[in-house]
Amino acid sequence: MKLNYPGEYIIEKCSISATSGRTIDVTSLVASINIFEDIFRTSITGDISLVDTNQLLTSLPIIGQEKLLLKLSTPQSTVADRSRSLDFTEYPLYIYKVDAAARVNEGTDAYTLSFTTAEAIRSNRIRVSQAFEGEPAVDIVQKIIRDEDLLNSKKEFYYEETANNYKFVSPNMRPLDFINAITKRSLSAKYNFAPTFVFYETCKGFFFRSIDSMMDRKNVRAVFLEDTPNLEQTDVSRMMMSMIDYNIVSSTNVMANMRKGMYASNLLMIDLVNKTVENFNYNYFDSFEEGEKEDVHIDEHASSYVSDSKPLASECKDDFGNFLVDYDQSATYMQAVDRDQPGGLYSVRHTGTFDYTGTDSWLQRRKGRFAAMDAAITLNITVHGQTSFSAGDLIGINIQNKNPQVADQGAGDPYYSGRYLITKLRHKFTQGDGQSKHTCHMQVVRDTVTQAYPANGVSVFDGGTPVDQLIPLGEEDPSPSLY
């Protein structure tokens, strides 16, 4: 089917099944639908606004325990599967909250209903009290998702292999909370034991993967331009490539980054039995050293115009001749351990019944990497909607270079143009004036720059003369009292 205008979409199904057993088609009542995805949240959420002019919903009634069967698609999609549409007919959504139910006028009622997925509902109803022994972390996550006594999900599960066999004990935790606890200690089998796993849900299914695997994608999902002037309104494909709006989010806070351990940190592993201490240091710049880097960054497979990934900090020295990463005391961690052998300070190389789970194998690198994600170049963009977009996808963005000293004004900005990871995504569907409109609101991040920041440095202490003066006591002040 041909796309007639940017953002066009089709509601293939939209019906509500109530606790009374009745199912009503509400396609004609839809005013708007919002669906939210986030790589740092375990479940998708959303809301639907309905305008009822025929009192169809009055007899159900709507109480926040209904099931929503929904299917939305972009006309240009040629493949009829869940990867090209937002299909919640086989795995329905569940309405859990009536945000607003109001009488607009005589004979017209308006409803705003919040919904989520069945797994989120189930996770709030049950607990996991069980030990999982000697299994890869991904297998444990899969059991929790598939077990009939736990989440009992039949949705697609996309996963990355983990390199650790742990013994995990769930002390009466909610299933999704327990999965989040597992992700923190999961190490990638492919990406140099990367401890950057996240567990999240999109409209396509569940994902258990590392940040590194998201960035290790050769081709981006789409490339968006800052603007395309003088476009013919009939050139729909070109209009789909233009951003409707964007703004750059200021997220750089060097002091906060230091305290979070983004640049450097120190971990003390203290053996109370053998009275020994082992130090572990983290260095942010090491992950950008060619041949030695541990992490995969957003420009891993960028085009040839990118020679190498550059860090989001200047590699300059301060007044004391130190780099930003030389201050590992800016973030300090400590763990007391009881080793099972004399002098037995061991690291990730330890072998035993179960793999070693100590914080030295994941804590600093994970905290540093996620702090870098918080401090990454962040844009909020709005584009014409496509149902194929998901959180966790890579896209390209070309923002023009505004520097008047640059000869080629059409060139991309060296700091803001490039590949971006979609961390948050909102599908917004609206109906009005006889036209359906789909827009995607995205928060996207970029953890590198194409052109390295200048490294000449800035002096913090520019001089001055120290003055140390004792404050005199009141009776020694020769001035007369004024009051």
XYZ file of C-alpha atoms in Angstrom:
483
model
C 0.000 0.000 0.000
C 1.336 3.441 -0.940
C 2.124 6.063 1.696
C 0.051 9.114 0.748
C 1.582 11.591 3.193
C 4.275 11.545 5.917
C 3.060 10.042 9.179
C 0.087 8.214 7.689
C -0.949 5.102 9.595
C -3.708 2.519 9.660
C -5.614 1.235 12.677
C -6.134 -2.376 11.671
C -7.714 -3.314 14.988
C -8.672 -1.541 18.189
C -11.105 -3.235 20.546
C -11.668 -3.459 24.290
C -12.649 -6.653 26.100
C -14.324 -5.980 29.443
C -14.739 -8.077 32.572
C -18.387 -8.567 31.597
C -17.233 -10.689 28.672
C -18.235 -8.142 26.054
C -15.801 -6.936 23.361
C -16.403 -3.609 21.612
C -14.630 -2.257 18.529
C -13.546 1.279 19.457
C -11.624 2.161 16.270
C -14.034 4.972 15.431
C -13.713 6.412 18.957
C -9.928 6.862 18.986
C -8.658 10.419 19.476
C -5.029 9.580 20.245
C -2.729 6.729 21.233
C 0.699 6.982 22.892
C 3.110 4.050 23.260
C 6.349 4.464 25.244
C 9.550 2.395 24.960
C 12.725 2.827 26.992
C 15.867 0.662 27.049
C 16.132 1.306 30.793
C 12.579 0.125 31.599
C 11.356 -3.456 31.666
C 7.922 -2.865 30.133
C 6.248 -0.709 27.538
C 3.457 1.607 28.687
C 0.997 3.873 26.980
C -2.407 5.483 26.950
C -5.388 5.747 24.653
C -7.912 8.580 24.506
C -11.443 7.802 23.349
C -14.358 10.079 22.562
C -17.650 8.202 22.834
C -20.619 9.916 21.197
C -22.922 6.899 21.166
C -22.582 5.710 24.772
C -20.873 2.511 23.588
C -18.566 2.323 26.609
C -21.136 3.149 29.266
C -22.486 -0.375 29.396
C -19.122 -2.162 29.725
C -18.212 -0.399 32.149
C -14.571 0.817 32.060
C -12.993 0.054 35.475
C -9.287 -0.443 34.724
C -9.282 -4.229 34.297
C -9.885 -4.444 30.572
C -7.922 -5.979 27.725
C -6.940 -3.881 24.688
C -6.414 -5.543 21.312
C -4.534 -3.155 19.079
C -2.774 -3.272 15.724
C -1.235 -0.265 13.984
C 0.827 -0.188 10.800
C 2.496 2.163 8.332
C 1.013 1.793 4.813
C 4.409 1.460 3.138
C 5.226 -1.620 5.208
C 5.341 -4.597 2.871
C 5.994 -7.389 5.366
C 3.002 -8.433 7.426
C 4.656 -9.404 10.710
C 5.351 -7.963 14.145
C 8.631 -6.448 12.958
C 6.810 -4.067 10.586
C 3.738 -3.208 12.634
C 2.698 -2.638 16.228
C 0.658 -5.769 16.748
C -0.995 -6.462 20.105
C -3.685 -8.832 18.925
C -1.979 -12.104 19.809
C -0.431 -10.624 22.969
C -2.980 -7.996 24.127
C -2.312 -4.932 26.224
C -3.978 -4.513 29.606
C -5.738 -1.385 30.815
C -4.841 -0.762 34.448
C -5.886 2.831 35.074
C -8.677 5.195 34.102
C -6.861 8.537 33.991
C -9.895 10.563 32.989
C -13.546 9.825 32.419
C -15.488 13.004 31.792
C -18.751 14.152 30.271
C -17.841 16.553 27.447
C -21.411 17.460 26.662
C -24.797 15.814 26.467
C -24.257 12.456 24.785
C -20.458 12.677 24.585
C -18.008 11.103 27.043
C -14.195 11.231 26.943
C -11.887 8.560 28.366
C -8.115 8.413 28.797
C -6.963 4.907 29.673
C -3.447 3.822 30.656
C -2.205 0.407 29.564
C 0.814 -1.867 29.837
C 1.684 -5.462 29.019
C 0.537 -8.685 30.656
C 4.031 -9.425 31.988
C 4.125 -6.117 33.887
C 0.751 -6.895 35.446
C 1.832 -10.424 36.369
C 5.135 -9.223 37.853
C 3.203 -7.095 40.327
C 1.121 -10.071 41.439
C 3.739 -12.737 42.180
C 7.172 -13.206 43.756
C 10.216 -15.319 42.958
C 11.723 -17.249 45.880
C 14.151 -19.617 44.258
C 17.836 -20.428 43.782
C 19.273 -20.690 40.274
C 22.571 -22.551 40.232
C 25.324 -22.928 37.658
C 23.487 -21.551 34.650
C 24.368 -18.738 32.254
C 22.598 -15.544 33.266
C 20.650 -15.458 29.997
C 19.227 -18.923 30.705
C 17.976 -17.761 34.087
C 16.303 -14.733 32.518
C 14.713 -16.963 29.892
C 13.338 -19.323 32.567
C 11.733 -16.440 34.435
C 10.118 -15.182 31.237
C 8.855 -18.582 30.056
C 8.016 -20.398 33.305
C 4.259 -20.932 33.642
C 4.484 -20.221 37.352
C 6.347 -16.955 36.772
C 5.821 -14.527 33.846
C 4.528 -17.197 31.447
C 5.281 -15.003 28.417
C 5.061 -16.276 24.843
C 6.491 -13.129 23.244
C 9.661 -12.964 21.199
C 12.799 -12.927 23.343
C 15.932 -11.459 21.763
C 19.058 -12.133 23.775
C 22.822 -11.941 23.837
C 24.992 -14.741 25.166
C 26.480 -14.230 28.626
C 29.875 -15.417 29.766
C 29.118 -16.270 33.368
C 27.615 -19.188 35.265
C 26.328 -17.733 38.495
C 24.425 -18.860 41.501
C 21.579 -16.407 41.944
C 19.115 -16.471 44.818
C 15.919 -14.483 44.561
C 14.797 -13.448 48.070
C 11.064 -13.090 47.439
C 11.481 -10.533 44.643
C 9.153 -9.522 41.867
C 10.206 -11.295 38.626
C 11.084 -8.172 36.653
C 12.987 -6.706 39.625
C 14.973 -9.932 39.904
C 15.823 -9.822 36.198
C 17.119 -6.278 36.666
C 19.339 -7.500 39.506
C 20.758 -10.195 37.201
C 21.548 -7.722 34.406
C 23.909 -5.772 36.676
C 26.193 -8.794 37.065
C 25.907 -10.208 33.561
C 28.999 -10.189 31.360
C 28.956 -10.393 27.570
C 30.426 -13.492 25.922
C 31.215 -11.559 22.729
C 32.140 -8.021 23.755
C 35.146 -8.443 26.037
C 33.044 -9.310 29.122
C 31.127 -6.019 28.836
C 29.008 -5.515 32.000
C 26.500 -3.220 30.275
C 23.460 -5.490 30.020
C 19.938 -4.082 30.120
C 16.567 -5.790 29.984
C 13.761 -3.957 28.251
C 10.604 -4.414 26.214
C 9.578 -2.898 22.911
C 6.568 -3.488 20.708
C 8.609 -6.256 19.058
C 9.296 -8.264 22.227
C 11.766 -8.563 25.114
C 15.473 -7.777 24.825
C 18.335 -8.890 27.065
C 21.524 -7.416 25.667
C 24.495 -5.146 26.303
C 24.871 -1.534 25.284
C 27.904 -2.696 23.286
C 25.763 -5.000 21.146
C 23.355 -2.158 20.364
C 26.223 -0.025 19.087
C 27.762 -2.896 17.125
C 25.396 -2.468 14.186
C 26.786 -1.771 10.724
C 23.710 -0.157 9.172
C 21.496 2.431 10.820
C 17.718 2.104 10.648
C 17.315 5.493 8.918
C 19.141 8.781 8.355
C 17.435 12.063 9.247
C 18.361 15.533 8.000
C 18.125 18.747 9.956
C 15.958 20.238 7.249
C 15.286 19.833 3.559
C 14.226 23.250 2.191
C 12.029 23.780 -0.856
C 10.697 20.237 -0.830
C 7.745 19.448 -3.035
C 4.896 18.272 -0.832
C 4.504 15.264 -3.103
C 8.020 14.020 -2.335
C 6.856 11.899 0.593
C 9.990 9.752 0.845
C 12.230 12.834 1.158
C 9.909 14.408 3.716
C 10.100 11.243 5.797
C 13.871 11.832 6.055
C 13.513 15.348 7.489
C 13.276 15.980 11.202
C 10.143 17.860 12.187
C 11.883 19.302 15.217
C 14.939 18.742 17.376
C 16.664 20.232 20.375
C 20.045 19.553 21.921
C 19.813 18.529 25.568
C 22.537 19.986 27.768
C 23.703 17.020 29.816
C 27.411 17.709 30.426
C 28.252 18.133 34.096
C 31.925 17.397 34.706
C 31.640 17.548 38.508
C 28.726 15.103 38.521
C 30.558 12.854 36.050
C 33.603 12.716 38.322
C 31.519 11.728 41.328
C 29.701 9.064 39.287
C 33.008 7.480 38.271
C 32.717 8.233 34.562
C 36.334 9.309 34.095
C 38.122 7.345 36.796
C 37.426 5.363 39.939
C 39.138 3.224 42.537
C 37.861 -0.011 44.060
C 39.299 -1.478 47.259
C 38.741 -5.200 47.766
C 39.515 -5.823 51.443
C 40.080 -9.377 52.649
C 39.228 -9.265 56.355
C 40.554 -12.784 57.021
C 43.910 -12.588 55.282
C 44.262 -8.837 56.002
C 45.094 -7.922 52.422
C 43.883 -5.169 50.121
C 43.723 -5.174 46.337
C 43.210 -1.999 44.267
C 41.361 -1.790 40.959
C 41.468 1.390 38.871
C 39.184 2.459 36.023
C 40.290 4.824 33.236
C 37.745 6.266 30.806
C 40.280 7.087 28.068
C 41.471 3.465 27.966
C 38.245 2.463 26.217
C 39.253 4.661 23.247
C 42.836 3.456 22.860
C 43.218 1.666 19.537
C 44.134 -1.978 20.068
C 43.421 -1.778 23.809
C 39.853 -0.477 24.004
C 37.413 -2.581 25.970
C 34.123 -1.008 24.940
C 32.182 -0.715 21.700
C 31.168 2.876 20.946
C 28.568 4.358 18.654
C 30.990 4.897 15.742
C 32.241 1.300 15.675
C 30.954 0.839 12.111
C 30.625 4.451 11.015
C 31.309 5.605 7.479
C 34.808 6.216 6.204
C 34.669 9.932 7.083
C 35.097 8.936 10.736
C 38.712 7.976 11.393
C 38.224 6.968 14.999
C 35.953 7.429 17.981
C 36.878 10.332 20.210
C 35.979 10.643 23.907
C 33.460 13.093 25.332
C 36.189 14.907 27.250
C 39.331 16.821 26.429
C 42.606 14.924 26.825
C 44.402 17.942 28.236
C 46.537 18.293 31.368
C 45.645 20.502 34.312
C 47.821 22.805 36.436
C 49.345 19.786 38.167
C 50.251 17.944 34.977
C 47.437 15.389 35.347
C 44.724 14.235 32.993
C 41.060 14.087 34.015
C 41.345 10.292 34.312
C 44.298 10.458 36.715
C 42.063 11.306 39.677
C 40.764 7.863 40.567
C 39.870 9.057 44.078
C 37.004 11.104 42.636
C 34.862 7.963 42.939
C 35.880 5.314 45.470
C 34.209 1.980 46.145
C 34.983 -0.633 48.764
C 33.964 -4.229 49.266
C 34.845 -6.480 52.176
C 35.384 -10.088 51.121
C 36.112 -13.355 52.883
C 38.335 -15.408 50.604
C 38.388 -19.179 50.789
C 42.157 -19.600 50.569
C 45.202 -17.953 52.226
C 46.261 -14.874 50.320
C 43.400 -15.680 48.011
C 42.725 -12.386 46.320
C 41.527 -13.559 42.940
C 39.870 -11.834 40.039
C 37.582 -12.848 37.175
C 40.069 -15.591 36.263
C 39.031 -17.569 39.342
C 37.507 -20.944 38.563
C 35.254 -22.916 40.829
C 31.801 -24.430 41.059
C 30.313 -21.100 40.022
C 31.899 -18.125 38.302
C 33.246 -15.300 40.394
C 30.677 -12.530 40.997
C 32.875 -9.973 42.776
C 32.411 -6.286 42.095
C 35.895 -6.000 40.572
C 34.589 -7.857 37.508
C 31.768 -5.425 36.704
C 31.153 -2.507 39.087
C 33.560 0.206 37.895
C 33.223 -0.469 34.203
C 29.435 -0.610 34.386
C 29.124 2.567 36.447
C 31.597 4.382 34.215
C 29.821 3.316 31.039
C 26.341 4.212 32.243
C 27.617 7.546 33.573
C 29.002 8.156 30.071
C 25.559 7.360 28.645
C 24.023 9.970 30.974
C 26.656 12.497 29.874
C 26.468 11.607 26.181
C 25.485 14.057 23.468
C 21.710 13.882 23.760
C 19.066 15.080 21.323
C 15.299 15.084 21.527
C 13.965 14.737 17.991
C 10.554 14.475 16.366
C 10.175 12.677 13.037
C 7.344 11.403 10.891
C 6.301 8.076 12.358
C 7.126 4.604 11.183
C 5.979 1.518 13.062
C 9.298 -0.210 12.383
C 11.219 2.066 14.784
C 12.092 0.712 18.238
C 14.103 1.742 21.269
C 17.580 0.233 20.943
C 17.817 0.989 17.198
C 20.595 3.053 15.643
C 19.803 6.033 13.424
C 21.875 8.636 11.615
C 21.428 12.386 12.077
C 22.947 15.094 9.875
C 22.983 18.558 11.445
C 24.524 21.323 9.378
C 27.728 22.980 10.546
C 26.824 26.506 11.695
C 30.441 27.630 12.082
C 30.913 30.624 9.698
C 34.627 29.807 9.393
C 33.884 26.475 7.742
C 34.120 26.672 3.960
C 31.634 23.900 3.275
C 28.469 25.001 5.056
C 26.713 21.847 3.881
C 29.092 19.668 5.886
C 27.798 17.963 8.989
C 28.554 19.329 12.430
C 31.615 17.423 13.778
C 30.091 17.083 17.229
C 26.353 16.638 16.633
C 26.187 14.803 13.305
C 26.632 11.048 13.191
C 25.174 7.828 14.509
C 22.796 7.858 17.490
C 21.248 5.216 19.729
C 17.515 5.509 20.451
C 17.177 5.215 24.236
C 13.581 6.411 24.555
C 10.801 6.342 21.979
C 7.235 7.574 21.992
C 4.879 6.549 19.199
C 2.142 9.171 19.020
C -0.939 8.471 16.912
C -3.598 11.149 16.536
C -6.912 11.380 14.699
C -8.429 14.666 13.712
C -9.679 16.780 10.822
C -10.251 13.627 8.838
C -6.565 12.690 8.809
C -4.526 10.234 10.848
C -1.053 11.364 11.926
C 1.800 9.310 13.382
C 4.905 10.970 14.857
C 7.859 9.490 16.706
C 9.401 11.430 19.562
C 12.857 10.060 20.363
C 15.608 10.666 22.841
C 18.853 9.679 21.143
C 22.410 9.609 22.470
C 25.888 9.629 21.004
C 28.841 8.621 23.236
C 31.636 9.803 20.923
C 32.519 12.772 18.733
C 33.941 12.710 15.234
C 36.442 15.481 15.900
C 38.431 15.330 19.137
C 37.898 18.164 21.589
C 40.809 20.652 21.779
C 43.496 19.578 24.253
C 45.399 22.830 24.895
C 43.949 23.025 28.374
C 42.685 25.792 30.631
C 44.493 26.938 33.763
C 42.316 26.743 36.853
C 44.607 28.619 39.241
C 45.730 31.841 37.533
C 47.694 33.426 40.370
C 46.939 35.666 43.300
C 48.568 36.193 46.715
C 47.496 34.049 49.685
C 45.984 36.072 52.537
C 45.511 34.426 55.934
C 44.052 36.846 58.491
C 42.748 36.203 61.976
C 39.313 37.672 62.639
C 39.651 40.016 65.687
C 37.424 39.612 68.708
C 34.703 42.167 69.264
C 36.352 43.932 72.239
C 39.529 44.436 70.194
C 37.671 46.403 67.528
C 38.625 50.089 68.108
C 35.483 51.386 66.381
C 32.744 52.807 68.660
C 29.528 50.898 69.116
C 26.733 52.115 66.878
C 23.843 50.450 68.671
